[in-house]
Coordinates of C-alpha atoms in Angstrom, one line a residue:
M1 CA 95.5 35.0 -19.3
C2 CA 96.0 35.1 -15.5
S3 CA 93.4 37.9 -15.1
L4 CA 90.9 35.9 -17.2
F5 CA 91.5 32.8 -15.0
R6 CA 91.0 34.9 -11.8
S7 CA 87.8 36.3 -13.3
L8 CA 86.5 32.8 -14.0
L9 CA 87.3 31.7 -10.5
L10 CA 85.4 34.6 -9.0
V11 CA 82.3 33.8 -11.1
L12 CA 82.5 30.1 -10.1
F13 CA 82.8 31.0 -6.4
A14 CA 79.9 33.5 -6.7
L15 CA 77.5 30.7 -7.8
P16 CA 75.4 28.9 -5.2
A17 CA 77.1 25.7 -4.0
F18 CA 74.4 23.1 -4.7
A19 CA 75.6 19.9 -3.0
G20 CA 73.3 17.4 -4.5
T21 CA 70.3 16.6 -6.6
L22 CA 66.6 16.4 -5.7
K23 CA 65.0 13.8 -7.8
V24 CA 61.4 14.7 -8.5
C25 CA 58.8 12.4 -10.1
A26 CA 56.6 14.3 -12.5
D27 CA 54.1 13.8 -15.3
P28 CA 55.7 14.6 -18.7
D29 CA 52.6 16.0 -20.3
N30 CA 49.9 17.1 -17.8
L31 CA 49.6 20.9 -17.5
P32 CA 48.9 22.8 -15.3
Y33 CA 50.7 20.4 -13.1
S34 CA 53.9 19.6 -15.0
D35 CA 55.4 18.9 -18.4
K36 CA 58.8 18.2 -19.9
Q37 CA 59.2 21.9 -20.7
Q38 CA 58.8 22.6 -16.9
R39 CA 55.9 24.9 -17.4
G40 CA 53.6 23.5 -14.7
F41 CA 53.2 24.8 -11.2
E42 CA 54.6 21.5 -9.8
N43 CA 57.8 22.2 -11.7
R44 CA 58.0 25.7 -10.3
L45 CA 57.4 24.5 -6.7
A46 CA 60.0 21.8 -7.2
H47 CA 62.6 24.4 -8.1
I48 CA 61.6 26.5 -5.0
I49 CA 62.0 23.6 -2.7
A50 CA 65.3 22.4 -4.3
A51 CA 66.8 25.9 -4.2
D52 CA 66.0 26.2 -0.5
L53 CA 67.6 22.8 0.0
K54 CA 70.6 24.0 -2.0
E55 CA 70.2 21.1 -4.4
N56 CA 69.7 20.9 -8.2
V57 CA 66.5 19.4 -9.6
S58 CA 66.3 16.3 -11.7
F59 CA 62.8 15.4 -13.0
V60 CA 62.0 11.7 -13.5
W61 CA 59.2 11.7 -16.1
A62 CA 56.5 9.2 -15.4
R63 CA 52.7 9.0 -15.6
P64 CA 51.2 8.4 -12.1
R65 CA 49.4 5.2 -12.9
R66 CA 48.5 2.3 -10.5
G67 CA 51.6 1.0 -8.8
F68 CA 53.5 4.2 -9.5
V69 CA 54.7 4.8 -5.9
R70 CA 55.9 1.2 -5.6
E71 CA 57.7 1.2 -8.9
R72 CA 59.2 4.7 -8.8
M73 CA 59.4 6.1 -5.3
N74 CA 60.1 2.9 -3.3
K75 CA 62.8 1.7 -5.8
G76 CA 64.7 5.0 -5.3
E77 CA 64.1 6.7 -8.7
C78 CA 62.6 9.7 -7.0
D79 CA 62.9 11.5 -3.7
V80 CA 59.7 13.5 -3.8
L81 CA 56.3 13.9 -5.5
V82 CA 55.2 17.6 -5.4
S83 CA 51.5 16.9 -5.1
V84 CA 49.9 14.1 -3.1
P85 CA 46.8 14.1 -0.9
V86 CA 47.6 14.7 2.8
G87 CA 48.0 11.2 4.4
F88 CA 48.6 9.5 1.0
R89 CA 49.8 5.9 1.7
G90 CA 53.2 4.8 0.6
V91 CA 55.0 8.0 1.2
L92 CA 55.7 10.5 4.0
T93 CA 53.5 13.6 3.5
S94 CA 54.5 17.1 4.4
N95 CA 52.2 19.7 5.8
P96 CA 49.7 20.9 3.1
Y97 CA 50.7 23.7 0.7
L98 CA 47.3 23.8 -1.1
R99 CA 43.6 23.2 -0.3
S100 CA 41.3 23.3 -3.3
S101 CA 37.9 21.9 -4.3
Y102 CA 36.0 20.5 -7.2
V103 CA 34.1 23.4 -8.9
F104 CA 31.1 23.8 -11.1
V105 CA 32.2 25.4 -14.4
T106 CA 29.6 27.3 -16.4
R107 CA 29.5 30.1 -19.0
A108 CA 29.4 33.4 -17.1
D109 CA 26.9 34.8 -19.6
R110 CA 24.4 32.1 -18.6
Q111 CA 24.4 33.3 -15.0
L112 CA 23.6 29.8 -13.7
D113 CA 25.5 30.2 -10.4
I114 CA 25.3 26.5 -9.6
S115 CA 27.1 25.3 -6.5
S116 CA 25.0 22.3 -5.2
F117 CA 24.3 18.9 -6.5
D118 CA 20.7 19.4 -5.1
D119 CA 20.1 22.3 -7.6
A120 CA 17.0 21.1 -9.4
R121 CA 18.2 22.5 -12.7
L122 CA 20.9 19.9 -13.0
K123 CA 18.3 17.2 -13.8
S124 CA 17.7 18.8 -17.2
M125 CA 21.4 19.5 -18.0
K126 CA 24.3 17.8 -19.7
I127 CA 27.0 17.6 -17.0
G128 CA 30.7 16.9 -17.8
V129 CA 32.6 14.7 -15.4
Q130 CA 36.1 13.3 -15.6
A131 CA 36.9 9.6 -14.8
L132 CA 39.7 8.7 -12.4
D133 CA 41.4 5.7 -14.0
D134 CA 38.8 2.9 -13.6
Q135 CA 36.8 4.6 -10.8
Y136 CA 34.0 7.1 -10.7
A137 CA 35.1 10.6 -9.8
P138 CA 33.5 12.1 -6.6
P139 CA 31.1 14.2 -8.7
A140 CA 29.8 11.2 -10.6
Q141 CA 29.1 9.4 -7.3
A142 CA 27.1 12.4 -6.0
L143 CA 25.2 12.6 -9.3
G144 CA 24.5 8.9 -9.3
A145 CA 23.2 9.0 -5.8
R146 CA 20.6 11.6 -7.0
G147 CA 19.5 9.6 -10.0
M148 CA 21.4 11.7 -12.6
L149 CA 23.8 9.1 -14.2
A150 CA 22.0 9.7 -17.5
N151 CA 23.0 13.4 -17.4
I152 CA 26.7 12.6 -17.2
I153 CA 29.0 13.2 -20.2
G154 CA 32.2 11.4 -19.4
Y155 CA 35.8 12.6 -20.1
G156 CA 39.0 10.8 -19.7
P157 CA 41.7 12.1 -17.3
F158 CA 44.2 12.4 -20.2
D159 CA 42.1 13.4 -23.2
K160 CA 44.1 14.1 -26.4
V161 CA 42.6 17.5 -26.5
R162 CA 43.8 19.2 -23.3
G163 CA 41.1 20.9 -21.4
K164 CA 38.4 19.5 -23.7
I165 CA 35.9 19.3 -20.8
I166 CA 36.3 23.1 -20.3
S167 CA 36.2 24.0 -24.0
D168 CA 32.9 21.9 -24.3
V169 CA 31.4 24.2 -21.7
T170 CA 32.4 27.3 -23.6
Q171 CA 31.0 25.9 -26.9
G172 CA 27.7 24.9 -25.2
K173 CA 28.2 21.2 -25.8
I174 CA 27.6 20.6 -22.1
D175 CA 25.8 22.9 -19.7
T176 CA 28.2 22.6 -16.8
A177 CA 31.3 20.6 -15.8
I178 CA 32.3 19.6 -12.4
V179 CA 36.1 19.6 -12.4
W180 CA 39.0 19.5 -9.9
G181 CA 39.9 23.1 -9.1
P182 CA 43.5 23.4 -10.4
L183 CA 42.6 22.0 -13.8
A184 CA 39.4 24.1 -14.1
G185 CA 41.1 27.3 -13.0
Y186 CA 44.0 26.9 -15.5
Y187 CA 41.9 26.3 -18.5
A188 CA 39.3 28.9 -17.5
K189 CA 42.1 31.4 -17.2
H190 CA 43.2 30.7 -20.8
S191 CA 39.6 30.6 -22.2
R192 CA 38.4 33.4 -24.5
T193 CA 34.9 32.9 -23.1
K194 CA 34.4 34.1 -19.6
L195 CA 33.6 31.3 -17.3
Q196 CA 32.2 31.1 -13.7
L197 CA 33.9 28.7 -11.3
T198 CA 31.9 27.9 -8.1
P199 CA 33.3 25.6 -5.5
V200 CA 31.0 22.6 -4.7
D201 CA 29.0 23.3 -1.6
P202 CA 28.9 21.6 0.8
E203 CA 32.4 20.3 0.7
R204 CA 31.3 16.8 1.6
D205 CA 28.4 14.7 0.3
G206 CA 27.9 11.9 2.8
I207 CA 31.3 10.1 2.7
V208 CA 32.3 11.7 -0.6
P209 CA 34.7 14.7 -0.2
F210 CA 35.0 17.5 -2.7
A211 CA 37.8 19.5 -1.1
Y212 CA 41.3 18.1 -0.7
E213 CA 44.6 19.3 0.7
L214 CA 47.8 18.6 -1.2
A215 CA 51.2 18.1 0.2
V216 CA 54.7 17.1 -0.9
G217 CA 55.2 13.3 -0.8
V218 CA 58.6 12.1 0.4
K219 CA 59.9 8.6 0.0
K220 CA 60.1 6.7 3.2
S221 CA 63.8 6.2 3.1
R222 CA 64.4 10.0 3.2
P223 CA 62.7 11.0 6.5
D224 CA 65.4 13.7 6.9
L225 CA 63.8 15.6 4.1
L226 CA 60.4 16.0 5.7
P227 CA 61.1 18.6 8.4
R228 CA 63.2 20.6 6.0
I229 CA 60.4 20.6 3.4
N230 CA 57.9 21.6 6.0
H231 CA 60.1 24.5 7.0
I232 CA 60.4 25.6 3.4
L233 CA 56.6 25.4 2.8
E234 CA 56.1 27.7 5.8
R235 CA 58.8 30.2 4.9
E236 CA 57.8 30.3 1.2
H237 CA 54.0 30.1 1.8
E238 CA 53.2 33.5 0.2
R239 CA 55.5 32.8 -2.8
I240 CA 53.8 29.4 -3.3
T241 CA 50.4 31.0 -3.0
A242 CA 51.3 33.5 -5.7
V243 CA 52.6 30.8 -8.0
L244 CA 49.4 28.9 -7.7
A245 CA 47.3 32.0 -8.3
S246 CA 49.2 32.7 -11.5
Y247 CA 47.9 29.4 -12.8
G248 CA 44.3 30.3 -11.8
V249 CA 44.2 27.6 -9.1
P250 CA 41.2 28.1 -6.8
Q251 CA 42.6 28.2 -3.2
L252 CA 40.7 27.5 0.0
P253 CA 42.0 28.2 3.5
I254 CA 44.3 25.4 4.6
S255 CA 42.7 23.8 7.6
Q256 CA 45.8 22.9 9.5
R257 CA 48.5 25.5 10.1
L258 CA 51.8 25.1 8.5
E259 CA 54.5 24.4 11.0
A260 CA 58.2 24.6 10.6
R261 CA 59.9 21.4 11.8
R262 CA 63.6 21.5 11.9

């Protein structure tokens, strides 16, 4: 009995001593970002960050609707959001860990190779675009400015059939879709039909941007976390890049260099 007790003590002391818990707000059903089975890349990145902080992870499941930061982050339910645009109001933002772009999605066998909203062929095409809550997504704004609102086939951001906008391209229901890179890359990676993903060029149409940098959002009452997370993002940069690549996420060079801030 004594030897068994000693063995148990040795096992316990060999385990990492996680001092606390990192509370992470995440969507419960929104792959490739996150879900309750923790299969999304945000779930994996949260575990990388927490392990470096020597903390456990506790996911707080919530859809990121209007007022989300005020209701969840500022009231202390969460410490971090894994993905927010750099400079996002309401939270402290880390250095960026990803820069991606909207992409044109087409069937590879059609060899359309579309990358510009000024491509004359778009005027005779059905073009899939997702809405962002009650606002037009950047692609819809660019199409509308060119008189192509009638060409748009709209899709909700949380369609019951996940990846429907991508599957409709594969089935020929629409000619092309203009989709945020991480979503497009994930569903294209799992498609039986080979698809071509081409970043929107140029990256800005007037005041409408198509490339964005994502960072970790930290609640304002935890400024101590920010330099520690920046340090982790730099040290684990290659590992994070590999995780994103495994989900098919299109990655552009990050415009500002990651810096470790202790």
